[in-house]
Amino acid sequence: MLIGEYKSTLGEKKRVSLPKKFREILGENLILTRGYEQALIVVNEGLWKKVAEEVMNGSFINKDIRDTSRFLVGGAKEIELDKQGRFVIPQSLLEHAELGEEVVFIGLINWVEIWDKKKWEERLKYLQEHGEEIAQEIGKMKDEKNG
């Protein structure tokens, strides 16, 4: 299970080291893509295939499905880790996430997000201030689904 928060530094060659605990769980065949709220997402190939299949199983006539495909699949890159667990973040993904020198890796059970440290601190503050409201909205959605 991918859990926890780890800080790291983006090197001058735009390389960053995936935390060892995450490497051990994710394995070697990894996909890096755009995430929401200007984060990046790292998943293993197995989960990626499931996500891509789910997205692509929708009708290409549906605009939301096309847009989601463009966003997630269109921006995806296969990444290779070196012996120290480092990988290069492509320029297009650096620009999407507006990554500075300090980054944060966040384990979210099945995937990992990469955030610019300052942006993560801002998002975390928002979540701390609005967490109860968000939880209540999720509860309402579950009730409607089960109701």
CSV table of N, CA and C in Angstrom, one decimal, residues 8-102:
chain,number,residue,atom,x,y,z
A,8,SER,N,11.5,15.7,-1.4
A,8,SER,CA,12.7,15.5,-2.2
A,8,SER,C,13.1,16.7,-3.0
A,9,THR,N,14.2,16.7,-3.7
A,9,THR,CA,14.7,17.8,-4.4
A,9,THR,C,14.8,17.4,-5.9
A,10,LEU,N,14.4,18.4,-6.7
A,10,LEU,CA,14.5,18.2,-8.2
A,10,LEU,C,15.9,18.7,-8.6
A,11,GLY,N,16.7,17.8,-9.2
A,11,GLY,CA,18.0,18.2,-9.6
A,11,GLY,C,18.1,19.0,-10.8
A,12,GLU,N,19.3,19.5,-11.1
A,12,GLU,CA,19.4,20.4,-12.3
A,12,GLU,C,19.1,19.7,-13.6
A,13,LYS,N,19.3,18.4,-13.6
A,13,LYS,CA,19.0,17.6,-14.8
A,13,LYS,C,17.5,17.2,-14.9
A,14,LYS,N,16.7,17.9,-14.0
A,14,LYS,CA,15.3,17.6,-13.9
A,14,LYS,C,15.0,16.1,-13.5
A,15,ARG,N,15.9,15.6,-12.6
A,15,ARG,CA,15.7,14.3,-12.1
A,15,ARG,C,15.3,14.4,-10.6
A,16,VAL,N,14.5,13.4,-10.2
A,16,VAL,CA,14.1,13.3,-8.9
A,16,VAL,C,14.1,11.8,-8.5
A,17,SER,N,14.3,11.6,-7.2
A,17,SER,CA,14.4,10.2,-6.7
A,17,SER,C,13.0,9.7,-6.1
A,18,LEU,N,12.5,8.7,-6.7
A,18,LEU,CA,11.2,8.1,-6.1
A,18,LEU,C,11.6,7.4,-4.8
A,19,PRO,N,10.9,7.8,-3.7
A,19,PRO,CA,11.2,7.2,-2.4
A,19,PRO,C,11.2,5.6,-2.5
A,20,LYS,N,12.2,5.1,-1.7
A,20,LYS,CA,12.4,3.6,-1.8
A,20,LYS,C,11.2,2.8,-1.5
A,21,LYS,N,10.4,3.2,-0.5
A,21,LYS,CA,9.2,2.4,-0.1
A,21,LYS,C,8.3,2.4,-1.3
A,22,PHE,N,8.1,3.5,-2.0
A,22,PHE,CA,7.3,3.5,-3.2
A,22,PHE,C,7.8,2.7,-4.3
A,23,ARG,N,9.1,2.7,-4.5
A,23,ARG,CA,9.8,1.9,-5.6
A,23,ARG,C,9.5,0.4,-5.3
A,24,GLU,N,9.6,0.0,-4.1
A,24,GLU,CA,9.4,-1.4,-3.7
A,24,GLU,C,8.0,-1.9,-4.0
A,25,ILE,N,7.1,-1.0,-3.9
A,25,ILE,CA,5.7,-1.4,-4.1
A,25,ILE,C,5.3,-1.3,-5.6
A,26,LEU,N,5.7,-0.2,-6.2
A,26,LEU,CA,5.3,0.1,-7.6
A,26,LEU,C,6.0,-0.8,-8.6
A,27,GLY,N,7.3,-1.2,-8.3
A,27,GLY,CA,8.0,-2.0,-9.3
A,27,GLY,C,8.8,-1.1,-10.3
A,28,GLU,N,9.1,-1.7,-11.4
A,28,GLU,CA,10.0,-1.0,-12.4
A,28,GLU,C,9.2,-0.3,-13.6
A,29,ASN,N,8.2,-0.9,-14.0
A,29,ASN,CA,7.5,-0.3,-15.2
A,29,ASN,C,6.5,0.7,-14.7
A,30,LEU,N,6.9,2.0,-14.9
A,30,LEU,CA,6.1,3.1,-14.3
A,30,LEU,C,5.6,4.0,-15.4
A,31,ILE,N,4.5,4.7,-15.1
A,31,ILE,CA,3.9,5.7,-16.0
A,31,ILE,C,3.8,7.0,-15.1
A,32,LEU,N,4.2,8.1,-15.8
A,32,LEU,CA,4.0,9.4,-15.2
A,32,LEU,C,3.1,10.2,-16.0
A,33,THR,N,2.1,10.8,-15.4
A,33,THR,CA,1.2,11.6,-16.2
A,33,THR,C,0.7,12.8,-15.4
A,34,ARG,N,-0.1,13.7,-16.1
A,34,ARG,CA,-0.7,14.9,-15.5
A,34,ARG,C,-1.7,14.4,-14.5
A,35,GLY,N,-1.8,15.1,-13.4
A,35,GLY,CA,-2.8,14.9,-12.4
A,35,GLY,C,-3.6,16.2,-12.2
A,36,TYR,N,-4.6,16.1,-11.4
A,36,TYR,CA,-5.4,17.2,-11.1
A,36,TYR,C,-4.8,18.1,-10.1
A,37,GLU,N,-5.3,19.4,-10.0
A,37,GLU,CA,-4.7,20.4,-9.1
A,37,GLU,C,-3.2,20.6,-9.3
A,38,GLN,N,-2.8,20.5,-10.5
A,38,GLN,CA,-1.4,20.7,-10.9
A,38,GLN,C,-0.4,19.7,-10.2
A,39,ALA,N,-0.9,18.5,-9.9
A,39,ALA,CA,0.0,17.5,-9.4
A,39,ALA,C,0.4,16.6,-10.6
A,40,LEU,N,1.4,15.7,-10.4
A,40,LEU,CA,1.7,14.6,-11.3
A,40,LEU,C,1.3,13.3,-10.7
A,41,ILE,N,1.1,12.3,-11.5
A,41,ILE,CA,0.7,11.0,-11.0
A,41,ILE,C,1.7,10.0,-11.5
A,42,VAL,N,2.1,9.1,-10.5
A,42,VAL,CA,2.9,8.0,-10.9
A,42,VAL,C,2.1,6.7,-10.6
A,43,VAL,N,2.0,5.8,-11.5
A,43,VAL,CA,1.4,4.5,-11.3
A,43,VAL,C,2.2,3.4,-12.0
A,44,ASN,N,2.0,2.2,-11.5
A,44,ASN,CA,2.6,1.1,-12.2
A,44,ASN,C,1.9,0.7,-13.4
A,45,GLU,N,2.5,-0.1,-14.3
A,45,GLU,CA,1.9,-0.4,-15.6
A,45,GLU,C,0.6,-1.1,-15.4
A,46,GLY,N,0.5,-2.0,-14.4
A,46,GLY,CA,-0.8,-2.7,-14.2
A,46,GLY,C,-2.0,-1.8,-14.0
A,47,LEU,N,-1.8,-0.9,-13.0
A,47,LEU,CA,-2.9,0.0,-12.7
A,47,LEU,C,-3.2,0.9,-13.9
A,48,TRP,N,-2.1,1.4,-14.6
A,48,TRP,CA,-2.3,2.2,-15.7
A,48,TRP,C,-3.1,1.6,-16.8
A,49,LYS,N,-2.9,0.3,-17.1
A,49,LYS,CA,-3.7,-0.4,-18.1
A,49,LYS,C,-5.2,-0.4,-17.7
A,50,LYS,N,-5.5,-0.5,-16.4
A,50,LYS,CA,-6.9,-0.5,-15.9
A,50,LYS,C,-7.5,0.9,-16.1
A,51,VAL,N,-6.7,1.9,-15.7
A,51,VAL,CA,-7.2,3.3,-15.8
A,51,VAL,C,-7.4,3.6,-17.3
A,52,ALA,N,-6.5,3.3,-18.1
A,52,ALA,CA,-6.6,3.6,-19.6
A,52,ALA,C,-7.8,2.9,-20.2
A,53,GLU,N,-7.9,1.7,-19.8
A,53,GLU,CA,-9.0,0.9,-20.3
A,53,GLU,C,-10.4,1.5,-19.9
A,54,GLU,N,-10.5,1.9,-18.6
A,54,GLU,CA,-11.7,2.5,-18.1
A,54,GLU,C,-12.0,3.8,-18.9
A,55,VAL,N,-11.0,4.6,-19.1
A,55,VAL,CA,-11.2,5.8,-19.8
A,55,VAL,C,-11.6,5.6,-21.2
A,56,MET,N,-10.9,4.7,-21.9
A,56,MET,CA,-11.1,4.4,-23.3
A,56,MET,C,-12.3,3.6,-23.6
A,57,ASN,N,-12.9,2.9,-22.6
A,57,ASN,CA,-14.1,2.1,-22.8
A,57,ASN,C,-15.3,3.0,-23.0
A,58,GLY,N,-15.2,4.3,-22.7
A,58,GLY,CA,-16.4,5.1,-22.9
A,58,GLY,C,-16.5,5.5,-24.4
A,59,SER,N,-17.5,6.1,-24.8
A,59,SER,CA,-17.8,6.4,-26.2
A,59,SER,C,-16.9,7.7,-26.5
A,60,PHE,N,-16.2,7.6,-27.7
A,60,PHE,CA,-15.4,8.7,-28.1
A,60,PHE,C,-16.3,9.9,-28.6
A,61,ILE,N,-17.6,9.6,-28.7
A,61,ILE,CA,-18.5,10.7,-29.0
A,61,ILE,C,-18.7,11.6,-27.8
A,62,ASN,N,-18.5,11.1,-26.6
A,62,ASN,CA,-18.7,11.9,-25.4
A,62,ASN,C,-17.5,12.8,-25.2
A,63,LYS,N,-17.8,14.1,-25.1
A,63,LYS,CA,-16.7,15.1,-25.0
A,63,LYS,C,-16.0,15.0,-23.7
A,64,ASP,N,-16.6,14.7,-22.6
A,64,ASP,CA,-15.9,14.5,-21.3
A,64,ASP,C,-14.9,13.3,-21.3
A,65,ILE,N,-15.3,12.3,-22.0
A,65,ILE,CA,-14.4,11.1,-22.1
A,65,ILE,C,-13.2,11.5,-23.0
A,66,ARG,N,-13.5,12.2,-24.1
A,66,ARG,CA,-12.4,12.6,-24.9
A,66,ARG,C,-11.4,13.6,-24.2
A,67,ASP,N,-12.0,14.5,-23.4
A,67,ASP,CA,-11.1,15.4,-22.7
A,67,ASP,C,-10.3,14.7,-21.6
A,68,THR,N,-11.0,13.8,-20.9
A,68,THR,CA,-10.2,13.0,-19.9
A,68,THR,C,-9.1,12.2,-20.5
A,69,SER,N,-9.4,11.6,-21.7
A,69,SER,CA,-8.4,10.8,-22.4
A,69,SER,C,-7.2,11.7,-22.8
A,70,ARG,N,-7.5,12.9,-23.3
A,70,ARG,CA,-6.5,13.8,-23.7
A,70,ARG,C,-5.6,14.2,-22.5
A,71,PHE,N,-6.3,14.5,-21.4
A,71,PHE,CA,-5.6,15.0,-20.2
A,71,PHE,C,-4.7,13.9,-19.6
A,72,LEU,N,-5.3,12.7,-19.3
A,72,LEU,CA,-4.5,11.7,-18.7
A,72,LEU,C,-3.6,10.9,-19.6
A,73,VAL,N,-4.2,10.4,-20.7
A,73,VAL,CA,-3.5,9.5,-21.6
A,73,VAL,C,-2.5,10.3,-22.5
A,74,GLY,N,-3.0,11.4,-23.0
A,74,GLY,CA,-2.2,12.2,-23.9
A,74,GLY,C,-0.9,12.7,-23.2
A,75,GLY,N,-0.9,13.0,-21.9
A,75,GLY,CA,0.2,13.5,-21.2
A,75,GLY,C,1.1,12.4,-20.6
A,76,ALA,N,0.8,11.2,-20.8
A,76,ALA,CA,1.5,10.1,-20.1
A,76,ALA,C,2.8,9.8,-20.7
A,77,LYS,N,3.8,9.4,-19.9
A,77,LYS,CA,5.1,9.0,-20.3
A,77,LYS,C,5.6,7.8,-19.5
A,78,GLU,N,6.2,6.9,-20.2
A,78,GLU,CA,6.9,5.8,-19.5
A,78,GLU,C,8.1,6.3,-18.9
A,79,ILE,N,8.4,6.0,-17.6
A,79,ILE,CA,9.7,6.4,-17.0
A,79,ILE,C,10.5,5.3,-16.6
A,80,GLU,N,11.8,5.5,-16.7
A,80,GLU,CA,12.8,4.5,-16.3
A,80,GLU,C,13.6,5.0,-15.1
A,81,LEU,N,13.7,4.2,-14.1
A,81,LEU,CA,14.5,4.5,-12.9
A,81,LEU,C,15.9,4.1,-13.0
A,82,ASP,N,16.9,4.9,-12.6
A,82,ASP,CA,18.2,4.5,-12.6
A,82,ASP,C,18.5,3.7,-11.3
A,83,LYS,N,19.7,3.3,-11.1
A,83,LYS,CA,20.1,2.5,-9.9
A,83,LYS,C,19.7,3.2,-8.6
A,84,GLN,N,19.7,4.5,-8.5
A,84,GLN,CA,19.4,5.2,-7.3
A,84,GLN,C,17.9,5.5,-7.2
A,85,GLY,N,17.1,5.0,-8.2
A,85,GLY,CA,15.7,5.3,-8.1
A,85,GLY,C,15.3,6.6,-8.7
A,86,ARG,N,16.2,7.2,-9.4
A,86,ARG,CA,15.9,8.6,-10.0
A,86,ARG,C,15.3,8.4,-11.4
A,87,PHE,N,14.5,9.4,-11.8
A,87,PHE,CA,14.0,9.5,-13.1
A,87,PHE,C,13.9,11.0,-13.5
A,88,VAL,N,13.9,11.2,-14.9
A,88,VAL,CA,13.8,12.5,-15.4
A,88,VAL,C,12.3,12.8,-15.6
A,89,ILE,N,11.9,14.0,-15.2
A,89,ILE,CA,10.5,14.5,-15.4
A,89,ILE,C,10.5,15.3,-16.7
A,90,PRO,N,9.8,14.8,-17.7
A,90,PRO,CA,9.7,15.5,-19.0
A,90,PRO,C,9.3,17.0,-18.9
A,91,GLN,N,9.7,17.8,-19.8
A,91,GLN,CA,9.5,19.3,-19.7
A,91,GLN,C,8.0,19.6,-19.7
A,92,SER,N,7.2,18.9,-20.5
A,92,SER,CA,5.7,19.1,-20.5
A,92,SER,C,5.1,18.9,-19.2
A,93,LEU,N,5.6,17.9,-18.4
A,93,LEU,CA,5.0,17.6,-17.1
A,93,LEU,C,5.5,18.5,-16.1
A,94,LEU,N,6.8,19.0,-16.2
A,94,LEU,CA,7.3,20.0,-15.3
A,94,LEU,C,6.5,21.2,-15.4
A,95,GLU,N,6.1,21.6,-16.6
A,95,GLU,CA,5.4,22.8,-16.8
A,95,GLU,C,3.9,22.7,-16.3
A,96,HIS,N,3.3,21.5,-16.5
A,96,HIS,CA,2.0,21.3,-15.9
A,96,HIS,C,2.0,21.5,-14.4
A,97,ALA,N,2.9,20.9,-13.7
A,97,ALA,CA,2.9,20.9,-12.3
A,97,ALA,C,3.6,22.1,-11.7
A,98,GLU,N,4.3,22.9,-12.6
A,98,GLU,CA,5.1,24.0,-12.1
A,98,GLU,C,6.0,23.7,-11.0
A,99,LEU,N,6.7,22.6,-11.2
A,99,LEU,CA,7.6,22.1,-10.1
A,99,LEU,C,8.8,23.0,-9.9
A,100,GLY,N,9.1,23.4,-8.6
A,100,GLY,CA,10.2,24.1,-8.3
A,100,GLY,C,11.3,23.1,-7.8
A,101,GLU,N,12.3,23.6,-7.1
A,101,GLU,CA,13.4,22.7,-6.6
A,101,GLU,C,12.9,21.7,-5.6
A,102,GLU,N,12.0,22.1,-4.7
A,102,GLU,CA,11.5,21.2,-3.7
A,102,GLU,C,10.2,20.6,-4.1
